Amino acid sequence: MPYREAFRTLRINPNKYLCSIEALFTRIAKGKGMPYINPVVDLGNAVSLKYTLPMGAHDLGGSSEDICIRLAKAGDTFLPFGADIEETPDVGEVVYAVGQQVRTRRWTWRQSEHGKITADSSDIFFPIDGFNDFNKDNVIKAQAELDSLLKNIFQCEHLKVEIV
């Protein structure tokens, strides 16, 4: 899996910090089944599994800043799911962030309580991470299927797609 090699290149131990898609497959292989979170996140997880791609879902509602992937810097904070105490990511760690609020640590490893999808979420960002030379076609297929499913099941509008 190229994600393990990418993690190594980013100085992330792929044995300690599993890429989200690997963690999902591992959970299923151990007989724990698919986690139930909510219909939108569950749909994203199903598409993620179908195309073997790490995907996230972030509520961007109420944020005046864009989400971006970047290196963590001093002052960034991360609140793990279900936690009350914020963590400080390592400076230089690859993160998805909105301002100084880290939404995903170690690229595709773990998402934050901030930006969690709820029944009130209406502005959602779905990062689909892939590689031009390995699985770009699957990224495009996953995006198209997710787009279609969100429109048909949830009547979503104003979907914006960017492939970088």
PDB file of C-alpha atoms in Angstrom:
ATOM      1  CA  MET A   1       0.000   0.000   0.000  1.00  0.00           C
ATOM      2  CA  PRO A   2       1.571   3.305  -1.045  1.00  0.00           C
ATOM      3  CA  TYR A   3       0.111   5.066   1.983  1.00  0.00           C
ATOM      4  CA  ARG A   4       2.481   3.189   4.300  1.00  0.00           C
ATOM      5  CA  GLU A   5       5.455   4.337   2.220  1.00  0.00           C
ATOM      6  CA  ALA A   6       4.089   7.891   2.141  1.00  0.00           C
ATOM      7  CA  PHE A   7       3.714   7.783   5.932  1.00  0.00           C
ATOM      8  CA  ARG A   8       7.361   6.692   6.243  1.00  0.00           C
ATOM      9  CA  THR A   9       8.420   9.525   3.917  1.00  0.00           C
ATOM     10  CA  LEU A  10       6.469  11.947   6.129  1.00  0.00           C
ATOM     11  CA  ARG A  11       8.215  10.473   9.210  1.00  0.00           C
ATOM     12  CA  ILE A  12       4.965   8.909  10.457  1.00  0.00           C
ATOM     13  CA  ASN A  13       5.316   5.357  11.785  1.00  0.00           C
ATOM     14  CA  PRO A  14       2.688   3.437   9.745  1.00  0.00           C
ATOM     15  CA  ASN A  15       2.651   0.622  12.319  1.00  0.00           C
ATOM     16  CA  LYS A  16       1.763   2.986  15.160  1.00  0.00           C
ATOM     17  CA  TYR A  17      -0.437   5.405  13.185  1.00  0.00           C
ATOM     18  CA  LEU A  18      -2.498   3.541  10.598  1.00  0.00           C
ATOM     19  CA  CYS A  19      -3.812   5.350   7.553  1.00  0.00           C
ATOM     20  CA  SER A  20      -7.593   5.644   7.966  1.00  0.00           C
ATOM     21  CA  ILE A  21      -8.404   3.145   5.201  1.00  0.00           C
ATOM     22  CA  GLU A  22      -5.973   0.603   6.641  1.00  0.00           C
ATOM     23  CA  ALA A  23      -7.478   1.119  10.099  1.00  0.00           C
ATOM     24  CA  LEU A  24     -10.970   0.547   8.685  1.00  0.00           C
ATOM     25  CA  PHE A  25      -9.956  -2.670   6.912  1.00  0.00           C
ATOM     26  CA  THR A  26      -8.123  -3.856  10.058  1.00  0.00           C
ATOM     27  CA  ARG A  27     -11.214  -3.228  12.173  1.00  0.00           C
ATOM     28  CA  ILE A  28     -13.362  -5.256   9.777  1.00  0.00           C
ATOM     29  CA  ALA A  29     -10.770  -8.077   9.542  1.00  0.00           C
ATOM     30  CA  LYS A  30     -10.816  -8.354  13.347  1.00  0.00           C
ATOM     31  CA  GLY A  31     -14.569  -8.952  13.208  1.00  0.00           C
ATOM     32  CA  LYS A  32     -15.552  -5.578  14.661  1.00  0.00           C
ATOM     33  CA  GLY A  33     -17.564  -4.647  11.563  1.00  0.00           C
ATOM     34  CA  MET A  34     -18.218  -1.224  10.173  1.00  0.00           C
ATOM     35  CA  PRO A  35     -18.480   1.495  12.777  1.00  0.00           C
ATOM     36  CA  TYR A  36     -21.819   3.307  12.856  1.00  0.00           C
ATOM     37  CA  ILE A  37     -21.256   7.023  13.201  1.00  0.00           C
ATOM     38  CA  ASN A  38     -24.069   8.711  11.281  1.00  0.00           C
ATOM     39  CA  PRO A  39     -25.541   8.319   7.781  1.00  0.00           C
ATOM     40  CA  VAL A  40     -23.233  10.840   6.066  1.00  0.00           C
ATOM     41  CA  VAL A  41     -20.017   9.542   7.612  1.00  0.00           C
ATOM     42  CA  ASP A  42     -21.123   5.945   7.105  1.00  0.00           C
ATOM     43  CA  LEU A  43     -21.703   6.678   3.406  1.00  0.00           C
ATOM     44  CA  GLY A  44     -18.202   8.156   3.149  1.00  0.00           C
ATOM     45  CA  ASN A  45     -16.768   5.072   4.860  1.00  0.00           C
ATOM     46  CA  ALA A  46     -18.570   2.769   2.435  1.00  0.00           C
ATOM     47  CA  VAL A  47     -17.174   4.658  -0.570  1.00  0.00           C
ATOM     48  CA  SER A  48     -13.751   4.693   1.085  1.00  0.00           C
ATOM     49  CA  LEU A  49     -13.843   0.894   1.435  1.00  0.00           C
ATOM     50  CA  LYS A  50     -15.158   0.312  -2.077  1.00  0.00           C
ATOM     51  CA  TYR A  51     -12.282   2.249  -3.655  1.00  0.00           C
ATOM     52  CA  THR A  52      -9.642   1.479  -0.976  1.00  0.00           C
ATOM     53  CA  LEU A  53      -9.003   5.178  -0.361  1.00  0.00           C
ATOM     54  CA  PRO A  54      -8.632   7.189   2.831  1.00  0.00           C
ATOM     55  CA  MET A  55     -11.501   9.638   3.129  1.00  0.00           C
ATOM     56  CA  GLY A  56     -12.593  12.014   5.818  1.00  0.00           C
ATOM     57  CA  ALA A  57     -15.563  14.271   6.458  1.00  0.00           C
ATOM     58  CA  HIS A  58     -15.258  17.682   8.081  1.00  0.00           C
ATOM     59  CA  ASP A  59     -18.013  20.109   9.046  1.00  0.00           C
ATOM     60  CA  LEU A  60     -16.835  23.520   7.870  1.00  0.00           C
ATOM     61  CA  GLY A  61     -19.986  25.373   8.908  1.00  0.00           C
ATOM     62  CA  GLY A  62     -19.343  28.576  10.780  1.00  0.00           C
ATOM     63  CA  SER A  63     -15.687  28.730   9.826  1.00  0.00           C
ATOM     64  CA  SER A  64     -14.375  31.864   8.189  1.00  0.00           C
ATOM     65  CA  GLU A  65     -11.198  30.087   7.091  1.00  0.00           C
ATOM     66  CA  ASP A  66     -10.667  27.381   4.494  1.00  0.00           C
ATOM     67  CA  ILE A  67      -9.499  23.908   5.367  1.00  0.00           C
ATOM     68  CA  CYS A  68      -6.017  23.119   4.098  1.00  0.00           C
ATOM     69  CA  ILE A  69      -3.406  20.421   4.300  1.00  0.00           C
ATOM     70  CA  ARG A  70      -0.161  21.753   5.727  1.00  0.00           C
ATOM     71  CA  LEU A  71       2.584  21.225   8.279  1.00  0.00           C
ATOM     72  CA  ALA A  72       1.593  21.778  11.903  1.00  0.00           C
ATOM     73  CA  LYS A  73       3.036  24.848  13.557  1.00  0.00           C
ATOM     74  CA  ALA A  74       3.353  26.279  17.041  1.00  0.00           C
ATOM     75  CA  GLY A  75      -0.029  27.232  18.462  1.00  0.00           C
ATOM     76  CA  ASP A  76      -1.985  24.527  16.615  1.00  0.00           C
ATOM     77  CA  THR A  77      -4.386  22.467  18.705  1.00  0.00           C
ATOM     78  CA  PHE A  78      -6.187  19.151  18.227  1.00  0.00           C
ATOM     79  CA  LEU A  79      -9.158  17.780  20.156  1.00  0.00           C
ATOM     80  CA  PRO A  80      -9.464  13.980  19.734  1.00  0.00           C
ATOM     81  CA  PHE A  81     -12.932  12.456  19.238  1.00  0.00           C
ATOM     82  CA  GLY A  82     -14.679  12.085  22.574  1.00  0.00           C
ATOM     83  CA  ALA A  83     -11.998  14.022  24.483  1.00  0.00           C
ATOM     84  CA  ASP A  84     -12.192  17.180  26.577  1.00  0.00           C
ATOM     85  CA  ILE A  85      -8.486  17.975  26.571  1.00  0.00           C
ATOM     86  CA  GLU A  86      -6.748  19.393  23.519  1.00  0.00           C
ATOM     87  CA  GLU A  87      -3.443  18.025  22.280  1.00  0.00           C
ATOM     88  CA  THR A  88      -0.604  19.890  20.644  1.00  0.00           C
ATOM     89  CA  PRO A  89       0.475  18.315  17.358  1.00  0.00           C
ATOM     90  CA  ASP A  90       4.186  18.001  16.693  1.00  0.00           C
ATOM     91  CA  VAL A  91       5.527  20.967  14.737  1.00  0.00           C
ATOM     92  CA  GLY A  92       6.079  19.790  11.162  1.00  0.00           C
ATOM     93  CA  GLU A  93       3.442  17.042  11.350  1.00  0.00           C
ATOM     94  CA  VAL A  94       1.236  16.845   8.233  1.00  0.00           C
ATOM     95  CA  VAL A  95      -2.281  17.934   9.183  1.00  0.00           C
ATOM     96  CA  TYR A  96      -5.581  19.082   7.788  1.00  0.00           C
ATOM     97  CA  ALA A  97      -6.352  22.363   9.557  1.00  0.00           C
ATOM     98  CA  VAL A  98      -8.753  25.265   9.693  1.00  0.00           C
ATOM     99  CA  GLY A  99      -6.737  28.150  11.056  1.00  0.00           C
ATOM    100  CA  GLN A 100      -4.893  26.810  14.102  1.00  0.00           C
ATOM    101  CA  GLN A 101      -7.504  24.136  14.697  1.00  0.00           C
ATOM    102  CA  VAL A 102      -6.157  20.798  13.475  1.00  0.00           C
ATOM    103  CA  ARG A 103      -8.922  18.669  11.975  1.00  0.00           C
ATOM    104  CA  THR A 104      -6.852  15.568  11.093  1.00  0.00           C
ATOM    105  CA  ARG A 105      -3.505  14.573  12.568  1.00  0.00           C
ATOM    106  CA  ARG A 106      -0.743  12.726  10.777  1.00  0.00           C
ATOM    107  CA  TRP A 107      -2.256  13.303   7.331  1.00  0.00           C
ATOM    108  CA  THR A 108      -5.014  10.646   7.262  1.00  0.00           C
ATOM    109  CA  TRP A 109      -4.679   9.110  10.716  1.00  0.00           C
ATOM    110  CA  ARG A 110      -7.120  10.638  13.201  1.00  0.00           C
ATOM    111  CA  GLN A 111      -9.859  13.261  13.000  1.00  0.00           C
ATOM    112  CA  SER A 112     -10.816  15.860  15.587  1.00  0.00           C
ATOM    113  CA  GLU A 113     -13.906  16.490  17.637  1.00  0.00           C
ATOM    114  CA  HIS A 114     -13.835  19.924  15.960  1.00  0.00           C
ATOM    115  CA  GLY A 115     -15.505  19.590  12.604  1.00  0.00           C
ATOM    116  CA  LYS A 116     -17.348  16.409  13.588  1.00  0.00           C
ATOM    117  CA  ILE A 117     -20.319  15.678  11.332  1.00  0.00           C
ATOM    118  CA  THR A 118     -23.672  15.959  13.104  1.00  0.00           C
ATOM    119  CA  ALA A 119     -27.331  16.088  12.069  1.00  0.00           C
ATOM    120  CA  ASP A 120     -26.933  19.882  11.822  1.00  0.00           C
ATOM    121  CA  SER A 121     -23.929  19.783   9.448  1.00  0.00           C
ATOM    122  CA  SER A 122     -24.609  21.466   6.123  1.00  0.00           C
ATOM    123  CA  ASP A 123     -21.169  22.530   4.842  1.00  0.00           C
ATOM    124  CA  ILE A 124     -19.085  19.347   4.635  1.00  0.00           C
ATOM    125  CA  PHE A 125     -15.631  18.801   3.141  1.00  0.00           C
ATOM    126  CA  PHE A 126     -14.714  15.245   2.065  1.00  0.00           C
ATOM    127  CA  PRO A 127     -10.969  14.872   1.440  1.00  0.00           C
ATOM    128  CA  ILE A 128     -10.184  11.856  -0.729  1.00  0.00           C
ATOM    129  CA  ASP A 129      -6.436  11.236  -0.634  1.00  0.00           C
ATOM    130  CA  GLY A 130      -4.669   9.423  -3.458  1.00  0.00           C
ATOM    131  CA  PHE A 131      -1.659   9.449  -5.744  1.00  0.00           C
ATOM    132  CA  ASN A 132      -1.406  10.550  -9.402  1.00  0.00           C
ATOM    133  CA  ASP A 133       0.771   7.591 -10.335  1.00  0.00           C
ATOM    134  CA  PHE A 134      -1.124   4.915  -8.376  1.00  0.00           C
ATOM    135  CA  ASN A 135      -4.847   5.413  -7.835  1.00  0.00           C
ATOM    136  CA  LYS A 136      -5.938   8.685  -9.409  1.00  0.00           C
ATOM    137  CA  ASP A 137      -8.663   6.865 -11.388  1.00  0.00           C
ATOM    138  CA  ASN A 138     -10.117   5.484  -8.150  1.00  0.00           C
ATOM    139  CA  VAL A 139     -10.049   8.946  -6.570  1.00  0.00           C
ATOM    140  CA  ILE A 140     -12.036  10.321  -9.519  1.00  0.00           C
ATOM    141  CA  LYS A 141     -14.481   7.385  -9.437  1.00  0.00           C
ATOM    142  CA  ALA A 142     -14.932   7.692  -5.661  1.00  0.00           C
ATOM    143  CA  GLN A 143     -15.554  11.423  -5.958  1.00  0.00           C
ATOM    144  CA  ALA A 144     -18.140  10.925  -8.700  1.00  0.00           C
ATOM    145  CA  GLU A 145     -19.933   8.176  -6.771  1.00  0.00           C
ATOM    146  CA  LEU A 146     -19.907  10.156  -3.521  1.00  0.00           C
ATOM    147  CA  ASP A 147     -21.243  13.189  -5.397  1.00  0.00           C
ATOM    148  CA  SER A 148     -24.073  11.137  -6.925  1.00  0.00           C
ATOM    149  CA  LEU A 149     -24.968   9.428  -3.629  1.00  0.00           C
ATOM    150  CA  LEU A 150     -24.983  12.704  -1.680  1.00  0.00           C
ATOM    151  CA  LYS A 151     -27.303  14.269  -4.262  1.00  0.00           C
ATOM    152  CA  ASN A 152     -29.625  11.241  -4.500  1.00  0.00           C
ATOM    153  CA  ILE A 153     -29.797  10.242  -0.833  1.00  0.00           C
ATOM    154  CA  PHE A 154     -29.397  13.575   0.972  1.00  0.00           C
ATOM    155  CA  GLN A 155     -30.498  15.994  -1.771  1.00  0.00           C
ATOM    156  CA  CYS A 156     -27.211  17.880  -1.429  1.00  0.00           C
ATOM    157  CA  GLU A 157     -26.643  20.911  -3.612  1.00  0.00           C
ATOM    158  CA  HIS A 158     -23.749  23.154  -4.518  1.00  0.00           C
ATOM    159  CA  LEU A 159     -21.158  20.411  -4.578  1.00  0.00           C
ATOM    160  CA  LYS A 160     -17.693  21.683  -5.419  1.00  0.00           C
ATOM    161  CA  VAL A 161     -15.001  19.343  -6.656  1.00  0.00           C
ATOM    162  CA  GLU A 162     -11.276  19.996  -6.766  1.00  0.00           C
ATOM    163  CA  ILE A 163      -8.635  17.472  -7.705  1.00  0.00           C
ATOM    164  CA  VAL A 164      -5.124  18.597  -6.841  1.00  0.00           C
TER     165      VAL A 164
END
